[in-house]
Coordinates of C-alpha atoms in Angstrom, one line a residue:
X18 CA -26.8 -4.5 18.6
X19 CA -23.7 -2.6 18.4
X20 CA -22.2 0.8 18.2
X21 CA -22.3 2.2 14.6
X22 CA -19.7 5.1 15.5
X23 CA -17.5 2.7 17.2
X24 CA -13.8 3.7 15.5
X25 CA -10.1 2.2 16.0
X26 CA -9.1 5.5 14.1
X27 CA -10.8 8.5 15.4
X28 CA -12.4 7.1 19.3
X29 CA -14.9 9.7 20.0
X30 CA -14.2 12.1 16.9
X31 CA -16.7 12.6 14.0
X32 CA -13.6 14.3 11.5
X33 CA -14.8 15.5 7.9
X34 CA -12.0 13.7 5.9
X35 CA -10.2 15.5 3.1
X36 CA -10.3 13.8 -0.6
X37 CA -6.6 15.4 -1.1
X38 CA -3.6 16.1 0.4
X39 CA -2.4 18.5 3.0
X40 CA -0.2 20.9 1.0
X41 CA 2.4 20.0 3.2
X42 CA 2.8 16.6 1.6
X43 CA 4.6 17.7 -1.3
X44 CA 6.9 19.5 0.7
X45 CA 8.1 16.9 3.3
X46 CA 7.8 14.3 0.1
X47 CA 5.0 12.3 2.0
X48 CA 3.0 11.6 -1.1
X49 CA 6.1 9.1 -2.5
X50 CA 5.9 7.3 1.2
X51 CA 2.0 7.3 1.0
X52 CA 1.9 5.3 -2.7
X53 CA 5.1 2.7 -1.0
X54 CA 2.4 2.0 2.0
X55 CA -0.4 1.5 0.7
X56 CA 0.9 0.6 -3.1
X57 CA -0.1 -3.3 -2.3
X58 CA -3.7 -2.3 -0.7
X59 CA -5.0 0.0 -4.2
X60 CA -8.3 -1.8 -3.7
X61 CA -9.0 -0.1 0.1
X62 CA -10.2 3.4 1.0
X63 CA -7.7 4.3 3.0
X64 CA -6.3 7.5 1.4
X65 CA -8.6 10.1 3.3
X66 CA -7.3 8.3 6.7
X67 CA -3.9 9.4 5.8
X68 CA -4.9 12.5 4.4
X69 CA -7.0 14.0 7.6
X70 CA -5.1 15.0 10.8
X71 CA -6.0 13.6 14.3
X72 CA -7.8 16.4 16.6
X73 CA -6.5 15.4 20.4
X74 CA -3.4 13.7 22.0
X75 CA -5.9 10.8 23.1
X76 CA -6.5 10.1 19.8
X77 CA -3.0 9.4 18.6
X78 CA -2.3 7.4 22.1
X79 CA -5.0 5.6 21.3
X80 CA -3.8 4.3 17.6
X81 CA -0.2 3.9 19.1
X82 CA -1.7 1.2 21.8
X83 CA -3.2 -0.3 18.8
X84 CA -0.2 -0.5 16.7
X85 CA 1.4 -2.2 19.9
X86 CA -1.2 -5.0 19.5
X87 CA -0.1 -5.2 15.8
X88 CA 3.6 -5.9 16.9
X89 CA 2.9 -8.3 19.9
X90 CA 0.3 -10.6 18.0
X91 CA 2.0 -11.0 14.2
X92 CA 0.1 -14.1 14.2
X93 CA -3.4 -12.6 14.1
X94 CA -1.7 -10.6 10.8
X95 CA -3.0 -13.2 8.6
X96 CA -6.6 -13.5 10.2
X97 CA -7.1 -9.8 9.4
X98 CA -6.2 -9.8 5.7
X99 CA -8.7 -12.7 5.4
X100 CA -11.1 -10.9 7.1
X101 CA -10.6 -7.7 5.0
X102 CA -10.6 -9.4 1.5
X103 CA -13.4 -11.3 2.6
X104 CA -15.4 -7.9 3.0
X105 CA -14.2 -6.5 -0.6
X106 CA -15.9 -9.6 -1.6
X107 CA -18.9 -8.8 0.2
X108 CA -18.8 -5.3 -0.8
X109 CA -18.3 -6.5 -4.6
X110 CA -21.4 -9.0 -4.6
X111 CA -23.8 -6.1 -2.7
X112 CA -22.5 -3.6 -5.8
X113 CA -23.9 -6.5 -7.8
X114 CA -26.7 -6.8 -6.0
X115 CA -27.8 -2.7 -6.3
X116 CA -27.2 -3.2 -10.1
X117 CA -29.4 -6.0 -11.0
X118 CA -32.8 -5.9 -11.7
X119 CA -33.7 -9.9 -12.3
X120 CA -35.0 -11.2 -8.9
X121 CA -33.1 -13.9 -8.8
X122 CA -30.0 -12.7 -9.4
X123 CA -30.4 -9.8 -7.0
X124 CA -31.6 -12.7 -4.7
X125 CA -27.9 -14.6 -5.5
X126 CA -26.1 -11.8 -5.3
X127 CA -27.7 -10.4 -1.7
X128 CA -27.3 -13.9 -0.2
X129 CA -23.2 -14.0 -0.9
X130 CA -23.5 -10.7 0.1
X131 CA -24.6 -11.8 3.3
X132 CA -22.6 -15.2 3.6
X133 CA -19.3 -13.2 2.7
X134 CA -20.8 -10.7 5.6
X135 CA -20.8 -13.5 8.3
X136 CA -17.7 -15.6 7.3
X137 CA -16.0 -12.0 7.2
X138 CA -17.0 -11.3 10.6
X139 CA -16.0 -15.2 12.0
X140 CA -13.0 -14.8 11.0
X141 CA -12.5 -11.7 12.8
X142 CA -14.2 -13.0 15.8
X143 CA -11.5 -15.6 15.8
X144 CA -8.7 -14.1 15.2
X145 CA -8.9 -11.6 18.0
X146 CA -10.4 -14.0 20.6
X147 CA -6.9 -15.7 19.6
X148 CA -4.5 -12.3 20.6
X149 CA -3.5 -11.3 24.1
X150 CA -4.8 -7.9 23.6
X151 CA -4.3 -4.4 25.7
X152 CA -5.4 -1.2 23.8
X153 CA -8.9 0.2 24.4
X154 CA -9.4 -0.3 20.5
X155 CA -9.5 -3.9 19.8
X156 CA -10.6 -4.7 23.2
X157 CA -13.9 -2.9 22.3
X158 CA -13.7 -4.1 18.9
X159 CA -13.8 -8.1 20.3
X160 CA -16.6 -7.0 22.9
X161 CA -18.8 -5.4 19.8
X162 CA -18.4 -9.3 18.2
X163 CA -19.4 -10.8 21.0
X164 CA -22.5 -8.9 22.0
X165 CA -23.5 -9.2 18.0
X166 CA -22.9 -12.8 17.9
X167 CA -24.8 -13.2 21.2
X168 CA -27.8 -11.0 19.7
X169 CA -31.4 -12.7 19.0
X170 CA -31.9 -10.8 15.8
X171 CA -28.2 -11.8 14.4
X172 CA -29.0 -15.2 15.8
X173 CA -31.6 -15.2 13.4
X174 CA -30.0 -13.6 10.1
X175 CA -27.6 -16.2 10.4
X176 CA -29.7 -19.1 10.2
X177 CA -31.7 -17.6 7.5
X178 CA -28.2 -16.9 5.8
X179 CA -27.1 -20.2 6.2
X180 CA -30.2 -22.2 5.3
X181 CA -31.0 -20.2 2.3
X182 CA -27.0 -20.7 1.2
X183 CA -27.1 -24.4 1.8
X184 CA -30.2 -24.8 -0.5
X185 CA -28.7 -22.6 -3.3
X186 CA -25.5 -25.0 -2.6
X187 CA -27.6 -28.0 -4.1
X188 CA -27.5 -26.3 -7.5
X189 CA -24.2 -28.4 -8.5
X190 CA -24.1 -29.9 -12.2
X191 CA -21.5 -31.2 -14.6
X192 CA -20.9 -29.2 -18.6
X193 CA -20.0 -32.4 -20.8
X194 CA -18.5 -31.4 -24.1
X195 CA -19.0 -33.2 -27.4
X196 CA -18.0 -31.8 -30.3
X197 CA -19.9 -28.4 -30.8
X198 CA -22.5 -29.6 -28.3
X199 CA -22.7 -28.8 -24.6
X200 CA -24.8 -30.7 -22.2
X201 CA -26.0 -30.0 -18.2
X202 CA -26.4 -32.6 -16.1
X203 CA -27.0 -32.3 -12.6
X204 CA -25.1 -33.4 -9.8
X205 CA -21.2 -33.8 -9.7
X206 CA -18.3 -35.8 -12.1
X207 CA -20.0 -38.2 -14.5
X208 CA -18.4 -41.6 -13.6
X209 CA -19.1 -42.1 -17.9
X210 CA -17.3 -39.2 -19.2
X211 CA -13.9 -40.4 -19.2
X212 CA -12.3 -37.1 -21.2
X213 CA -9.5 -35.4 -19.6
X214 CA -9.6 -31.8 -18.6
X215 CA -7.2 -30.6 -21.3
X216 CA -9.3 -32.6 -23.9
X217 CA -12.2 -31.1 -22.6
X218 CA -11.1 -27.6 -23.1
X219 CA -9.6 -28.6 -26.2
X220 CA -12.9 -29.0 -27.5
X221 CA -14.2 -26.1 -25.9
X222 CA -12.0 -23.8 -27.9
X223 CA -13.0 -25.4 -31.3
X224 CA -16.6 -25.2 -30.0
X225 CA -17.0 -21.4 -29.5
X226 CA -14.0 -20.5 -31.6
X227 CA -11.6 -19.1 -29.0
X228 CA -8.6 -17.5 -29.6
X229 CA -4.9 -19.0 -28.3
X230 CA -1.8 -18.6 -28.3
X231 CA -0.1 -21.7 -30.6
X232 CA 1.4 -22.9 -27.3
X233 CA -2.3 -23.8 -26.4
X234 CA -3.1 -26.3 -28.9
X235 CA -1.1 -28.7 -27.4
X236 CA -2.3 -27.8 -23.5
X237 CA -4.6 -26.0 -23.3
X238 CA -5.1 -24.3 -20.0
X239 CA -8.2 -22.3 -19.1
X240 CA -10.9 -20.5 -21.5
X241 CA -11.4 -17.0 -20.7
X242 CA -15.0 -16.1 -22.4
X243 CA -17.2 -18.6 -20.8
X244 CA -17.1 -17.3 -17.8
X245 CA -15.7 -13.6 -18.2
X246 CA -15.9 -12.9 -14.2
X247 CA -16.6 -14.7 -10.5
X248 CA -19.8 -12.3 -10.1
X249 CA -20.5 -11.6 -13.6
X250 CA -23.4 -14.0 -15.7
X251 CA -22.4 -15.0 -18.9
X252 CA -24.6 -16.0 -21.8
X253 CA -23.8 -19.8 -21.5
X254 CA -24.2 -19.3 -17.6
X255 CA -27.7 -17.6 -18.1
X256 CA -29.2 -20.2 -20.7
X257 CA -28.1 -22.6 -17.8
X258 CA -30.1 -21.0 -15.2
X259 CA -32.8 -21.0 -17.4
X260 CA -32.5 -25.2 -17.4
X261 CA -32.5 -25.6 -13.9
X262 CA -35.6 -22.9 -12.8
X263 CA -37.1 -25.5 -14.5
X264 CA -35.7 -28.7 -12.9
X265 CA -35.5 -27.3 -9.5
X266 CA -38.4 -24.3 -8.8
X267 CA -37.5 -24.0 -5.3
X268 CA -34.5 -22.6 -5.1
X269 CA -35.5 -20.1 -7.5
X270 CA -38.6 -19.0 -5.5
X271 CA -35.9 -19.0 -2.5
X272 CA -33.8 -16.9 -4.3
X273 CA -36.7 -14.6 -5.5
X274 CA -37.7 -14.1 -2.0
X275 CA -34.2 -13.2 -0.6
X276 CA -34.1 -10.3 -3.2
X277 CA -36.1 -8.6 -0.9
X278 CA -34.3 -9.2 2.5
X279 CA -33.3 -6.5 4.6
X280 CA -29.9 -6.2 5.1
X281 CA -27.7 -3.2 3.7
X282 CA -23.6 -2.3 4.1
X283 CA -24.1 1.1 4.2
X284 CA -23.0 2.9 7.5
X285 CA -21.7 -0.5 9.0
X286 CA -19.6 -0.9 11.9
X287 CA -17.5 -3.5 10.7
X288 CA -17.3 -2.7 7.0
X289 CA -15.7 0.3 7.6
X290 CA -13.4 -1.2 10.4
X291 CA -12.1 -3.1 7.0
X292 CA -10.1 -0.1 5.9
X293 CA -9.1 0.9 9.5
X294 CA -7.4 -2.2 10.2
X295 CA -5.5 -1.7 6.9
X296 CA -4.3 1.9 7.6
X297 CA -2.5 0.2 10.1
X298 CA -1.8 -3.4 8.0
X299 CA 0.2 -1.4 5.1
X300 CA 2.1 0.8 7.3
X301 CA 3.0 -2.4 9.7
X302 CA 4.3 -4.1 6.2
X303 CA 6.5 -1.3 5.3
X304 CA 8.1 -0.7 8.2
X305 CA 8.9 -4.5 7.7
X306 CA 10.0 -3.4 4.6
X307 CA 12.2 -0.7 5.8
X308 CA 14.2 -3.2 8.5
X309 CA 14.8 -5.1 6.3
X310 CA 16.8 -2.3 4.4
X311 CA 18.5 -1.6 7.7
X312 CA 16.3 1.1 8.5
X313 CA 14.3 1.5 11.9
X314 CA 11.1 3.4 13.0
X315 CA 10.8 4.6 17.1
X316 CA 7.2 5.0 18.5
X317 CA 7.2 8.5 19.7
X318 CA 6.1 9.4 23.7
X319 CA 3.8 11.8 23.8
X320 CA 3.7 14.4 26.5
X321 CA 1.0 17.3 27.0
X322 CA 3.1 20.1 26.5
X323 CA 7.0 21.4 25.9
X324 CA 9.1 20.9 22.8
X325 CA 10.5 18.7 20.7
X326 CA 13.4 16.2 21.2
X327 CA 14.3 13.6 18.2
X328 CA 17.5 11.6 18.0
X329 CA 18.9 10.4 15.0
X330 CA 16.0 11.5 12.3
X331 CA 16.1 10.7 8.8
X332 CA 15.0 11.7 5.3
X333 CA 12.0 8.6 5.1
X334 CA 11.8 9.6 0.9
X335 CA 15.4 9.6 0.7
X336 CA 16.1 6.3 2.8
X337 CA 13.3 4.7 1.1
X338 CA 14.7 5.7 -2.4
X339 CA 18.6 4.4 -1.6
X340 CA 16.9 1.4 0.0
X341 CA 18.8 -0.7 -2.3
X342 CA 21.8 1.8 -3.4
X343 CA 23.6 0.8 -0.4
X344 CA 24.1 4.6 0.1
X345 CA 22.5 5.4 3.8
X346 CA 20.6 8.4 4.7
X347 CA 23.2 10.6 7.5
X348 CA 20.4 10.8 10.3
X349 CA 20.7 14.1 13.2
X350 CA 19.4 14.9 16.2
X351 CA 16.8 17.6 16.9
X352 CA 16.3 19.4 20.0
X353 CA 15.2 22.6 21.1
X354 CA 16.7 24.4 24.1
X355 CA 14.4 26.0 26.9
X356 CA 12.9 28.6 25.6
X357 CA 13.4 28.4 22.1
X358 CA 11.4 28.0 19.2
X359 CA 12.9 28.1 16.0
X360 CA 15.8 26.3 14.8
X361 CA 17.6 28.5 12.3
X362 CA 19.8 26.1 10.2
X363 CA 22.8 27.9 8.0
X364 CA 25.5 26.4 6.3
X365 CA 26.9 25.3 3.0
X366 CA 24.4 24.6 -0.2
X367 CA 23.8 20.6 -0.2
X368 CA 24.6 20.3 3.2
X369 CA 21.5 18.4 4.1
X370 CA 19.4 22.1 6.1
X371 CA 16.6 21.4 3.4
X372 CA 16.5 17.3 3.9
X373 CA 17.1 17.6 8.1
X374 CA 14.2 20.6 8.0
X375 CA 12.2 17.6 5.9
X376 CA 12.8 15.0 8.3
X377 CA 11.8 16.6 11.2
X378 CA 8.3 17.2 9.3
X379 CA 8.3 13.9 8.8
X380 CA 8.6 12.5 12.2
X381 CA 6.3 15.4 13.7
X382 CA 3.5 13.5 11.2
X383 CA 3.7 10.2 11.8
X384 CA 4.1 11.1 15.1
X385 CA 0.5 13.1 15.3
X386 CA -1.0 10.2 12.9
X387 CA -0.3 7.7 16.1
X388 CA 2.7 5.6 13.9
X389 CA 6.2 5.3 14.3
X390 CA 8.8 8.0 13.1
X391 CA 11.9 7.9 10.9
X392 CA 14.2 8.3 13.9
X393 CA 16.0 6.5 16.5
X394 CA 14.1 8.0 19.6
X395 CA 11.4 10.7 19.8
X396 CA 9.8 12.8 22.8
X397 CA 7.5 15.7 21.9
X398 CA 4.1 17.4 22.0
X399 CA 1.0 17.1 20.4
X400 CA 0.6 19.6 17.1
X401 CA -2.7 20.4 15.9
X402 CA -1.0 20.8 12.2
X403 CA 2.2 20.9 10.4
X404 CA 2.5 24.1 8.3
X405 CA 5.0 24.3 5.2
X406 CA 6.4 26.7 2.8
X407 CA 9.1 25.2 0.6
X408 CA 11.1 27.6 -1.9
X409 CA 9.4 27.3 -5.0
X410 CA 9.4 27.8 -9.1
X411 CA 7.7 31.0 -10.4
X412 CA 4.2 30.2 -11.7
X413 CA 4.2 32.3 -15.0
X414 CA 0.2 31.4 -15.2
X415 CA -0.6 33.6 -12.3
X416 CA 1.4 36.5 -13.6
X417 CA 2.6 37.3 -10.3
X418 CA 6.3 37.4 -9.1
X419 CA 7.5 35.3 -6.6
X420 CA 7.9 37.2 -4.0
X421 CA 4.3 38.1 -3.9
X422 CA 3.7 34.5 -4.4
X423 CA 5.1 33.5 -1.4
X424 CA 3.4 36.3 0.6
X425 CA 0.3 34.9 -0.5
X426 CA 1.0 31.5 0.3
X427 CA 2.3 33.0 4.1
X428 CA -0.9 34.7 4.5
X429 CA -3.6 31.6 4.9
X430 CA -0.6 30.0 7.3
X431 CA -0.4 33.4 9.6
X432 CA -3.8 34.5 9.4
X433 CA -6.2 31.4 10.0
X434 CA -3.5 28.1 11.1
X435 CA -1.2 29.9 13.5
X436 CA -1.9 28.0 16.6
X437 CA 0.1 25.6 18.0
X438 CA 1.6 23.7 15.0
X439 CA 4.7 23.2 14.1
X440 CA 6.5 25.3 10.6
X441 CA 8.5 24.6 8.0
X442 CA 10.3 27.5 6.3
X443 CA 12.3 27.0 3.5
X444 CA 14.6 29.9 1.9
X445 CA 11.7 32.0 2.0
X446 CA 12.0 35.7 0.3
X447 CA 15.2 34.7 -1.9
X448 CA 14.5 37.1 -4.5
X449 CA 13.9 40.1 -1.9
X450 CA 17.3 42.0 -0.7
X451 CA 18.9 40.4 1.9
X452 CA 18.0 43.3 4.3
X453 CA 14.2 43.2 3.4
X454 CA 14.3 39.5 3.3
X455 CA 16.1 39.3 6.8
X456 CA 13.1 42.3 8.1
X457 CA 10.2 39.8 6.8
X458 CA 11.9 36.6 7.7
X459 CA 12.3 37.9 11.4
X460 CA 8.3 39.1 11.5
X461 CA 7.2 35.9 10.2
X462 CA 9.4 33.8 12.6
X463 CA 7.9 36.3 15.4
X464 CA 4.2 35.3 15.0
X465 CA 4.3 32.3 14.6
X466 CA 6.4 32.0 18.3
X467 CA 3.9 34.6 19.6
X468 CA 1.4 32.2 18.5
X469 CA 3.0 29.3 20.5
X470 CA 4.5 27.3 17.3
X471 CA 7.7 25.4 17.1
X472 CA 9.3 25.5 13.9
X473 CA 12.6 25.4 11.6
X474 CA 13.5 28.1 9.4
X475 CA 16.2 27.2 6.6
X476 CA 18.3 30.2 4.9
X477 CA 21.1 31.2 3.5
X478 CA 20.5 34.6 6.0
X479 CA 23.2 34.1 8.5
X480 CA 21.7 37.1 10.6
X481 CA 18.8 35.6 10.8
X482 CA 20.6 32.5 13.1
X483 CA 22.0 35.5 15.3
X484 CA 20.5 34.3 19.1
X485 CA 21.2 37.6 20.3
X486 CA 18.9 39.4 17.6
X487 CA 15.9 37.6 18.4
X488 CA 13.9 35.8 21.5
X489 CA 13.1 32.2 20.4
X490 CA 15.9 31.5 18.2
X491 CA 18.4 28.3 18.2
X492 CA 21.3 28.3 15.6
X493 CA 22.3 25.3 13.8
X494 CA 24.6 24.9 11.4
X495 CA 25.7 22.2 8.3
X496 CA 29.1 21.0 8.6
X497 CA 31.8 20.3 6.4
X498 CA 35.1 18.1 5.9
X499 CA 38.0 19.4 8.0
X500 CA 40.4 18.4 5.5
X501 CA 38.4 19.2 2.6
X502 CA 35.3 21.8 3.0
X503 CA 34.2 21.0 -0.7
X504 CA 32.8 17.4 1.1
X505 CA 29.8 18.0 2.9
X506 CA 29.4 15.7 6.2
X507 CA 25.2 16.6 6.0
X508 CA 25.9 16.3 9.6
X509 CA 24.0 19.5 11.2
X510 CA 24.8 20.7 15.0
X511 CA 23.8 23.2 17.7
X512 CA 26.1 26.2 16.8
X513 CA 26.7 29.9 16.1
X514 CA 26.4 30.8 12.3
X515 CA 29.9 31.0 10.5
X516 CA 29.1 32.9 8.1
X517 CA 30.3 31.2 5.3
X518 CA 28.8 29.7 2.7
X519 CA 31.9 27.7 1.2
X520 CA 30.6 28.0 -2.4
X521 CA 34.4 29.1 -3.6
X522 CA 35.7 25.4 -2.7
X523 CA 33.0 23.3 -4.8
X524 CA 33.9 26.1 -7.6
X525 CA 37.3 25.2 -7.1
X526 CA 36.8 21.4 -7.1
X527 CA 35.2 21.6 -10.4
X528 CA 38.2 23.7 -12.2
X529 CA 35.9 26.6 -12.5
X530 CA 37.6 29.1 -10.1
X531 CA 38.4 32.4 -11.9
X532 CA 42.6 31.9 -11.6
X533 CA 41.8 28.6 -13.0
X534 CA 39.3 29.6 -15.9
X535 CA 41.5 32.3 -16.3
X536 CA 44.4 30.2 -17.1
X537 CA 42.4 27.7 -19.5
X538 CA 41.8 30.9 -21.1
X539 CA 45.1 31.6 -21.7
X540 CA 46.5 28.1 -23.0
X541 CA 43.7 27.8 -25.3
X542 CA 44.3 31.4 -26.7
X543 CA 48.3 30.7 -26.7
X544 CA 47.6 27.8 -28.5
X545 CA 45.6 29.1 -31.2
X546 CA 48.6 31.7 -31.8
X547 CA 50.8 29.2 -32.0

């Protein structure tokens, strides 16, 4: 009837998804921009679909053409929330269903299970017969409806469906409230019970005792332990079912028999196509999000092979957390000259090396995850994986120093990941002499080129940005004020290294340089003497 492997996420791929993060996550800040995404769709499994890395370059063109359907139809937008909240529905009332062990309930709760199922996929069915569509993905997705909708067997499930709901539909009756006495009466309003809804529920709290809040007694509003949940029986909703078994037998014996009807969720086509379409739902909404705050995302263009070019990339964490500071995020271009492949990036301390290096991660993994990047514009190649090492604390638990701690962490990157993916060194070997860090630093940065890597390596090494020293390398370098070097400009540019770190003006700008401590020194012991 239809094809259970069919994907709009992985077309041809059978991944094994990861439960956590990528380590790199912390390190380019992605976790923050993950909860911000997804922060208003808690309820969907989407976390392992961020988590897990596409495996080809078709893959991630595939999601882009997609995401390009997304942008030209906005209207359909609304038609595919429906459609996925109608499945959490579905999916609630089948969790019901495995839990139960009364026939009839089971029955009730399989049978919205499967009405839920049907209006679910209606509404899909609509929706994208209503969208000019051009990728490969929905236009499969829209041929699956159709061949399901035209199948006998599904012909059939929905008429049993429908018939069986339509019967249970009967089972309409009216509470009246007297004093401490409740009565059923089937069938809708009672012309003769003229009471008010507020006086109704007035009388509801004094029958069972409710608690309120004084501003209640006057208008009251709802009762919450009648009917403590949509899917959830109550003790006053059971004894009620016991009254109408009675009255009406055949839609209980209906209900009994639909308990054992075969129809599951597991492994379903269009179930799991609910938490596809919202991988690419929430990210649509924040990028929405992010315009609105005067920020823009680029579609990359993929090619098979070459390096990376990116103009104007930005800190997505950073612009995302100044959204509303009216501070903006200094974007910089990215390019890598023929035949190199690291960018070595010197300059002054908070000049931006650590928050450009952390933007370009960024963009390479939206980029692979078939979205749009944190940049203006955005040509590169397909990267198997994205490998990090960020300068980090000491652990004092694992008694080692941190030199060897970083070694360690280098090893599993070198030894088993090198392949074509794109690194992320940060100030690596900091607590190693500067000759012994600058002999490691240039072995490292050597395999992973050998191993046909791109990468950027930040330091405060200027030999290590020498072009001259080393195949592969491009210098860039953090710039400065002209007028004032204490300012930093976080602008960062193709250069040689300078070779100086400008630590002595920031010193300087704070009143802590020696002549100037030295002198505070002085008045406040002249002072004291006199």
């Amino acid at each position: 009837m239809r094809e259970d492997h069919f994907s709009l996420l992985f077309p041809g791929e059978s991944p094994s998804f990861r439960s956590t993060p990528p380590v790199f996550f912390e390190d380019l800040q992605l976790e923050g921009i993950f909860r911000a995404i997804v922060s208003k769709y808690m309820e969907f499994d989407i976390r392992k679909y961020f988590y897990t890395i596409p495996g080809s370059l078709d893959t991630v063109r595939y999601r882009q053409d997609i995401y390009r359907d997304f942008e030209q139809n906005e209207n359909m937008l609304g038609g595919l929330k429906k459609y996925t909240n109608r499945l959490l529905t579905c999916e609630k009332c089948f969790r019901f269903y495995k839990q139960a062990e009364d026939d009839v309930k089971k029955g009730s709760y399989l049978l919205l299970t499967c009405q839920n199922y049907l209006e679910a996929l209606e509404l899909l069915r609509n929706t994208l017969n209503g969208a000019e569509l051009v990728s490969q993905g929905l236009l499969t997705c829209r041929r699956l409806l159709e061949d399901t909708f035209s199948d006998t067997g599904f012909g059939q499930f929905c008429t049993a469906v429908r018939t069986s709901f339509s019967e249970m539909e009967q089972l309409q009756l009216t509470l009246l409230i007297r004093e401490r006495e409740i009565s059923v009466v089937e069938g809708g309003d009672d012309p003769a019970d003229d009471k008010s809804i507020a006086s109704q529920l007035k009388q509801l709290i004094r029958a069972f005792d409710v608690e309120t809040e004084e501003a209640w007694e006057s208008e009251p509003l709802y009762v919450t332990n009648l009917f403590p949940a949509p899917l959830e029986t109550s003790p006053l909703e059971n004894r009620i079912v016991e009254i109408l078994k009675k009255s009406r037998p055949s839609i209980f014996v209906m209900l009994k028999e639909f308990a054992s009807f075969s129809f599951s969720l597991e492994e379903d086509c269009f179930v799991r196509l609910k938490n596809e379409l919202i991988f690419y739902l929430s990210f649509y909404e924040f990028e929405q999000q992010l315009r609105a705050a005067g920020y823009q995302l680029h579609a990359p263009k993929m090619k098979e092979d070459g390096s990376v070019e990116i103009n104007g990339a930005y800190d997505l964490a950073l612009a995302w957390k100044n959204r509303f500071a009216g501070s903006p995020v200094v974007p910089n271009d990215i390019s890598y000259q023929e035949g190199k492949s690291f960018l070595v990036i010197t300059g002054p301390n908070q000049g931006g090396k650590t928050t450009l290096a952390r933007a370009a991660g960024q963009c390479i993994y939206f980029m692979i995850m078939g979205l749009k990047a944190p940049c203006r514009s955005m040509r590169a190649r397909f990267f198997e994986r994205i490998l990090t090492h960020f300068e980090v604390e000491e652990s004092v638990e694992t008694g080692a120093g941190k030199l060897k701690e970083e070694l360690q962490r280098l090893k599993p990157m070198m030894n088993v990941y090198a392949a074509n993916s794109f690194v992320i060194l940060n100030e690596l070997f900091t607590t190693a002499t500067t000759y012994d860090a600058e002999i490691m630093a240039k072995k490292v940065m050597d395999h992973f080129i050998r191993h046909g890597c791109l990468g950027i390596y930040v330091t405060h090494i200027q030999e290590l940005a020498d072009e001259t020293a080393q195949e592969g390398i491009q210098s860039m370098v953090a710039q400065v004020d002209e007028n004032d070097p204490s300012v930093r400009t976080f602008q960062i540019i193709p250069m040689k290294a300078q070779g100086l770190g400008y630590s002595d003006h920031i010193v300087k700008k704070y009143g802590l340089g020696f002549e100037q401590v030295t002198a505070r020194l002085e008045d406040l012991i002249g002072g004291e003497n006199r």
